[in-house]
């Protein structure tokens, strides 16, 4: 399998498309700093093959803060001599398309084809786990897992065994096991079966031999310790001389001085930012004040126009009222003369009849006055109600912008709460009757469901506590957003003086209701007093005056005369007088109404003229005229200062973000400690050298080698005695060893293909070493030459660095085995060999370079300098 092209989009940290082309046949070395996306690229390749495109368990593939994105991976590779193109999109617009030399597969069919060909499987549900990844899971090494081999091998065991083409069960069916058992039984007749312990004189000779052996071992250990001390002293002297020559702490001291200078410069930025923020606040306040002053000037100019229009209308109304008064006065004068003639005639007709009629007229007038009084009282009451409703509407009123903002914030809070509920941890309870638990101090029983967005404790009586720590994408950001929105809503509700959005809407509704009632009250008041309450009051006053006049007339009526008989009858006289009186009353009432209207119009005209004069005086004030352009210039200048101050604040803030004060302080502390530690280590090394020199002089005088030679001669004598007694046991042991070697040879033959590949790489890293292949095809015991001769141990007994190296060697051997069996191979190393020393790393580069002639490799590292001699160019991922 040869990878040719890779494209990612909306995949974890790669929000924008990333394209990598030009993959070579052998090693492809990618270098980038931490967090640059190396492991993300490796994870994208694994996701393209191991994850179902319809899986909902891959939310971690989305970039942070983009819940609606669609992570997409596109791969072009060569497999079985054919060109393949795989495109897989997750979560949003899910799809899987596979093109094979023009032929197409999609969906699960494409995924199953690749799983069968590459040697892995998919889980029944959920995300893919290591046990499903088969051969690619073995060859594609995740960051920090190169030393782990047992589990990846077990997950790929079936595929590897199929590639061997032989049944490993044949080993257990070998007939040599029966013979081996018979030899073991014969040997146990001479020694104990369990521990192989001899008896009698054989035991005594062995005890003495053991005692002498222990003495020799102790002396040898002392000699070895002496030699080790010599070697350690040489190493310490070399390191001491190197530090004396290089003095590394001086370079770090120089770095410390430079870091401290950077820190002092950055701390000065904070003071500058505070000063600039104060200046920004001052200029902002000045802009607000100047803008308010210009708004006041505009309102004053608009008032002149409005008041001029009002004066013109008032003058027109006054002229019309004056003409109406003149006409009504003339009509009133004519009616008064006619009424005087009719009244004189009626007085002469019959004083009694006239007095009775006058009394009736007075009664009628009193009734009219009572009716007019009721109407006036109703009008006054309706006017008071109108004022009360208008005041209530103003009191309940909520600004439309505030209400709209409150609705918007509430809707946003609901949306964030729904999203938080969707990604937060949900806990469902179904408790038995009589049992109860408490969650965050809230008792729960029966069936219940709760959503958890922060650390929460569940207390179970008589059992203990369970702490739930929720996770999930964007959970903390959504919780912070919900808290921020809730705080904004609370502040707005407090400013409006309401408890909730419903209360604010209720106040707005009541304000609208009061306004509607006020409009209805206005209509009723217009019906009761079309010309105003003042006109009703004037009409009532006129009628009251008429009643007074009528009563005076009654008192002044003359007595009956002798010639009353010659006068017209009473009905005619009274009818004429009544008709004249009615005309006079109508004319008087009309005249009074007109005079009231004229007075009102003249007063309105005078008031309008005074207001216009005041407004014009304000606008025409020379000081104001001169002040307007000055204020405008000041406003423009202040606005420019605000922009400049804001830019300075932003620039300093950006600079502060880039310098990272906390990190600079840590650098100063770290470098100071590092220099002190290096100097202290140098001094301690000098003390160790002095102490070792004294110890070596002391041990050299003890004659350790002479004592060991004496013990060795005695041991040889005892050993000859032991040999005589142990000849049969030794012969049987030798025979048992031969049988076991034969069995091991049979096992090696069955696993020879994998053994051959392992030995190839092992000789490059550990010349002369041998490693066994266990029945499960994993590396078993390894034998190599150490300081004291041959050493033997299991894979797990090796150091972390050695296991890391052996883990990579084993994977290369598996890849060779798979390639010989016609199976596709691709090797991927994500920051591997980080625990390998410089010498071993050089050997591993030889191993990798050799394997690259047969396999394509992707190597990701954050230490490009360590791989410069690998023989391939280093490709940088840059910042993406």
Coordinates of C-alpha atoms in Angstrom, one line a residue, residues 93-389:
X93 CA -23.0 15.6 5.8
X94 CA -22.0 11.9 6.3
X95 CA -20.7 10.0 3.3
X96 CA -18.1 7.4 2.2
X97 CA -16.9 7.1 -1.4
X98 CA -14.2 4.7 -2.7
X99 CA -13.0 4.8 -6.3
X100 CA -10.8 1.9 -7.6
X101 CA -9.4 2.5 -11.1
X102 CA -12.7 4.2 -12.0
X103 CA -15.0 1.6 -10.3
X104 CA -16.9 3.0 -7.4
X105 CA -18.0 1.7 -4.0
X106 CA -19.8 3.7 -1.3
X107 CA -21.1 3.5 2.2
X108 CA -20.6 0.3 4.3
X109 CA -19.6 -1.7 1.2
X110 CA -16.6 0.4 0.7
X111 CA -15.7 0.3 4.4
X112 CA -16.0 -3.5 4.6
X113 CA -13.9 -3.9 1.4
X114 CA -11.0 -2.0 3.0
X115 CA -11.4 -3.8 6.3
X116 CA -11.1 -7.2 4.6
X117 CA -8.2 -6.1 2.4
X118 CA -6.1 -4.4 5.1
X119 CA -6.9 -6.8 7.9
X120 CA -9.1 -5.1 10.5
X121 CA -12.8 -5.1 11.5
X122 CA -15.4 -2.6 12.7
X123 CA -17.1 -2.6 16.1
X124 CA -20.8 -3.5 16.4
X125 CA -21.5 0.0 17.7
X126 CA -19.6 3.1 18.9
X127 CA -16.1 4.2 18.1
X128 CA -13.4 1.8 16.9
X129 CA -11.2 0.4 19.7
X130 CA -7.6 -1.1 19.6
X131 CA -9.0 -4.6 19.6
X132 CA -10.7 -3.9 16.2
X133 CA -7.7 -2.4 14.4
X134 CA -5.9 -5.7 13.5
X135 CA -2.8 -5.4 11.3
X136 CA -3.0 -1.5 10.7
X137 CA -3.3 -1.1 14.5
X138 CA 0.0 -3.1 14.8
X139 CA 1.8 -1.2 12.1
X140 CA 0.5 2.4 12.8
X141 CA 2.1 3.3 16.0
X142 CA 0.3 6.0 18.1
X143 CA 2.3 8.6 20.0
X144 CA 3.8 7.1 23.2
X145 CA 2.8 3.5 22.5
X146 CA 5.8 2.1 20.5
X147 CA 7.0 0.2 23.6
X148 CA 3.6 -1.6 23.9
X149 CA 3.6 -4.8 21.8
X150 CA 1.6 -7.6 23.5
X151 CA -1.9 -6.1 22.9
X152 CA -1.4 -5.0 19.3
X153 CA 0.1 -8.4 18.4
X154 CA -2.8 -10.2 20.1
X155 CA -5.3 -8.1 18.1
X156 CA -3.6 -8.9 14.8
X157 CA -2.7 -12.6 15.7
X158 CA -5.3 -14.2 13.4
X159 CA -4.1 -12.2 10.4
X160 CA -0.4 -12.9 11.1
X161 CA -1.1 -16.7 11.5
X162 CA -2.9 -16.7 8.2
X163 CA 0.2 -15.1 6.6
X164 CA 2.5 -17.8 8.1
X165 CA 0.6 -20.5 6.2
X166 CA 1.4 -23.1 8.9
X167 CA -0.7 -24.3 11.9
X168 CA 1.0 -23.4 15.2
X169 CA -1.0 -26.1 16.8
X170 CA 1.4 -28.7 15.2
X171 CA 4.0 -27.8 17.8
X172 CA 1.8 -29.0 20.7
X173 CA 1.1 -32.3 18.8
X174 CA 4.7 -33.3 18.5
X175 CA 5.5 -36.9 19.7
X176 CA 8.7 -35.8 21.4
X177 CA 6.8 -34.8 24.5
X178 CA 6.4 -38.4 25.7
X179 CA 10.2 -39.1 25.6
X180 CA 10.9 -35.8 27.3
X181 CA 8.6 -36.9 30.1
X182 CA 10.4 -40.2 30.6
X183 CA 13.8 -38.5 30.9
X184 CA 12.5 -36.1 33.5
X185 CA 11.2 -39.1 35.5
X186 CA 14.6 -40.9 35.5
X187 CA 16.3 -37.7 36.5
X188 CA 14.0 -37.2 39.5
X189 CA 15.2 -40.6 40.9
X190 CA 18.5 -38.9 41.7
X191 CA 17.3 -35.5 42.7
X192 CA 14.0 -34.2 44.2
X193 CA 11.4 -33.7 41.4
X194 CA 10.4 -30.2 42.4
X195 CA 13.7 -28.4 43.1
X196 CA 16.2 -31.0 41.9
X197 CA 17.9 -31.1 45.3
X198 CA 20.5 -34.0 45.8
X199 CA 20.6 -36.3 48.8
X200 CA 23.3 -37.6 51.3
X201 CA 27.0 -37.0 50.5
X202 CA 26.0 -35.4 47.3
X203 CA 24.0 -32.9 49.3
X204 CA 27.0 -32.3 51.7
X205 CA 29.4 -31.8 48.8
X206 CA 27.0 -29.4 47.2
X207 CA 26.6 -27.5 50.4
X208 CA 30.3 -27.0 50.7
X209 CA 30.5 -26.1 47.0
X210 CA 27.7 -23.6 47.5
X211 CA 29.5 -22.1 50.5
X212 CA 32.7 -21.7 48.5
X213 CA 30.7 -20.4 45.5
X214 CA 29.1 -17.8 47.7
X215 CA 32.5 -16.7 49.0
X216 CA 33.8 -16.5 45.5
X217 CA 30.6 -14.6 44.4
X218 CA 31.0 -12.1 47.2
X219 CA 34.7 -11.6 46.3
X220 CA 33.8 -11.3 42.6
X221 CA 31.1 -8.8 43.5
X222 CA 33.6 -6.8 45.5
X223 CA 36.1 -6.9 42.6
X224 CA 33.3 -6.0 40.1
X225 CA 32.3 -3.1 42.3
X226 CA 35.9 -2.0 42.5
X227 CA 36.1 -2.1 38.7
X228 CA 32.8 -0.3 38.4
X229 CA 34.0 2.4 40.7
X230 CA 37.1 2.8 38.5
X231 CA 34.9 3.1 35.4
X232 CA 32.5 5.5 37.3
X233 CA 35.5 7.6 38.4
X234 CA 36.7 7.9 34.8
X235 CA 33.2 8.9 33.7
X236 CA 32.9 11.5 36.5
X237 CA 36.3 13.0 35.7
X238 CA 35.4 13.2 32.0
X239 CA 32.1 14.9 32.8
X240 CA 33.8 17.2 35.3
X241 CA 36.5 18.3 32.8
X242 CA 33.8 18.8 30.1
X243 CA 31.9 21.2 32.5
X244 CA 35.1 22.9 33.5
X245 CA 35.8 23.5 29.8
X246 CA 32.2 24.4 28.6
X247 CA 30.8 26.0 31.8
X248 CA 27.2 25.5 30.6
X249 CA 25.7 27.5 33.5
X250 CA 27.3 30.7 32.2
X251 CA 25.3 30.4 29.0
X252 CA 22.1 29.8 31.0
X253 CA 23.0 32.8 33.2
X254 CA 23.2 34.9 30.0
X255 CA 19.7 33.6 29.0
X256 CA 18.4 34.4 32.5
X257 CA 19.6 38.0 32.1
X258 CA 18.0 38.3 28.7
X259 CA 14.7 36.8 30.0
X260 CA 14.7 39.2 32.9
X261 CA 15.1 42.2 30.6
X262 CA 12.1 40.9 28.5
X263 CA 10.0 40.5 31.6
X264 CA 10.8 44.1 32.8
X265 CA 9.9 45.4 29.3
X266 CA 6.6 43.4 29.4
X267 CA 5.7 44.7 32.9
X268 CA 6.1 48.2 31.6
X269 CA 3.4 47.5 29.0
X270 CA 0.8 47.0 31.7
X271 CA 1.4 50.5 33.1
X272 CA 1.2 52.0 29.7
X273 CA -2.1 50.1 29.0
X274 CA -3.7 51.5 32.2
X275 CA -2.7 55.0 31.3
X276 CA -4.1 54.7 27.8
X277 CA -7.4 53.3 29.2
X278 CA -7.8 56.3 31.5
X279 CA -7.2 58.6 28.5
X280 CA -9.8 56.7 26.5
X281 CA -12.4 57.0 29.2
X282 CA -11.8 60.8 29.5
X283 CA -12.1 61.3 25.7
X284 CA -15.2 59.1 25.5
X285 CA -16.9 61.2 28.3
X286 CA -16.0 64.4 26.5
X287 CA -17.5 63.1 23.2
X288 CA -20.8 62.3 25.0
X289 CA -21.0 65.7 26.6
X290 CA -20.3 67.5 23.3
X291 CA -22.8 65.4 21.4
X292 CA -25.5 66.2 24.1
X293 CA -24.7 69.9 23.7
X294 CA -25.2 69.7 19.8
X295 CA -28.5 67.8 20.3
X296 CA -29.7 70.6 22.6
X297 CA -28.8 73.2 19.9
X298 CA -30.8 71.3 17.3
X299 CA -33.8 71.1 19.5
X300 CA -33.7 74.8 20.2
X301 CA -33.7 75.6 16.4
X302 CA -36.6 73.2 15.8
X303 CA -38.6 74.9 18.6
X304 CA -38.5 78.3 16.7
X305 CA -40.2 76.7 13.6
X306 CA -42.8 74.9 15.7
X307 CA -43.7 78.0 17.8
X308 CA -43.9 80.2 14.7
X309 CA -46.5 77.8 13.2
X310 CA -48.4 77.8 16.5
X311 CA -48.5 81.7 16.6
X312 CA -49.8 81.8 13.0
X313 CA -52.6 79.4 13.9
X314 CA -53.4 81.3 17.1
X315 CA -53.7 84.6 15.3
X316 CA -56.0 83.1 12.7
X317 CA -58.2 81.7 15.4
X318 CA -58.4 85.0 17.3
X319 CA -59.4 87.0 14.1
X320 CA -62.2 84.5 13.4
X321 CA -63.4 84.7 17.0
X322 CA -63.5 88.6 16.9
X323 CA -65.6 88.6 13.7
X324 CA -68.0 86.1 15.3
X325 CA -68.4 88.3 18.5
X326 CA -69.3 91.4 16.4
X327 CA -72.0 89.6 14.5
X328 CA -73.4 88.0 17.7
X329 CA -73.4 91.3 19.5
X330 CA -75.5 92.9 16.8
X331 CA -78.0 90.1 16.9
X332 CA -78.1 90.3 20.7
X333 CA -78.9 94.1 20.6
X334 CA -81.8 93.6 18.2
X335 CA -83.2 90.7 20.3
X336 CA -83.0 92.9 23.5
X337 CA -85.0 95.7 21.9
X338 CA -87.7 93.2 20.8
X339 CA -87.8 91.6 24.1
X340 CA -88.2 95.0 25.9
X341 CA -91.3 95.8 23.8
X342 CA -92.8 92.4 24.4
X343 CA -92.0 92.6 28.1
X344 CA -93.7 96.0 28.5
X345 CA -96.8 94.7 26.8
X346 CA -96.9 91.5 28.9
X347 CA -96.5 93.5 32.1
X348 CA -99.5 95.5 31.2
X349 CA -101.6 92.5 30.2
X350 CA -101.7 90.8 33.5
X351 CA -99.3 91.1 36.4
X352 CA -100.6 87.9 38.0
X353 CA -100.5 85.9 34.8
X354 CA -97.1 87.4 34.0
X355 CA -95.9 86.6 37.5
X356 CA -97.2 83.0 37.2
X357 CA -95.5 82.6 33.9
X358 CA -92.3 84.1 35.3
X359 CA -92.4 81.7 38.2
X360 CA -92.8 78.7 35.7
X361 CA -90.0 80.1 33.7
X362 CA -87.8 80.2 36.7
X363 CA -88.6 76.6 37.6
X364 CA -87.8 75.5 34.0
X365 CA -84.5 77.4 34.1
X366 CA -83.6 75.8 37.4
X367 CA -84.2 72.4 35.9
X368 CA -82.0 73.3 33.0
X369 CA -79.4 74.5 35.3
X370 CA -79.5 71.2 37.2
X371 CA -79.2 69.2 34.0
X372 CA -76.3 71.3 32.9
X373 CA -74.7 70.9 36.3
X374 CA -74.9 67.1 36.0
X375 CA -73.4 67.2 32.5
X376 CA -70.6 69.4 33.8
X377 CA -69.9 67.1 36.7
X378 CA -69.8 64.1 34.3
X379 CA -67.4 65.9 32.0
X380 CA -65.1 66.9 34.9
X381 CA -65.1 63.3 36.2
X382 CA -64.3 62.0 32.7
X383 CA -61.5 64.5 32.4
X384 CA -60.0 63.4 35.7
X385 CA -60.3 59.8 34.6
X386 CA -58.5 60.6 31.3
X387 CA -55.6 62.2 33.2
X388 CA -55.4 59.2 35.6
X389 CA -55.3 56.7 32.7

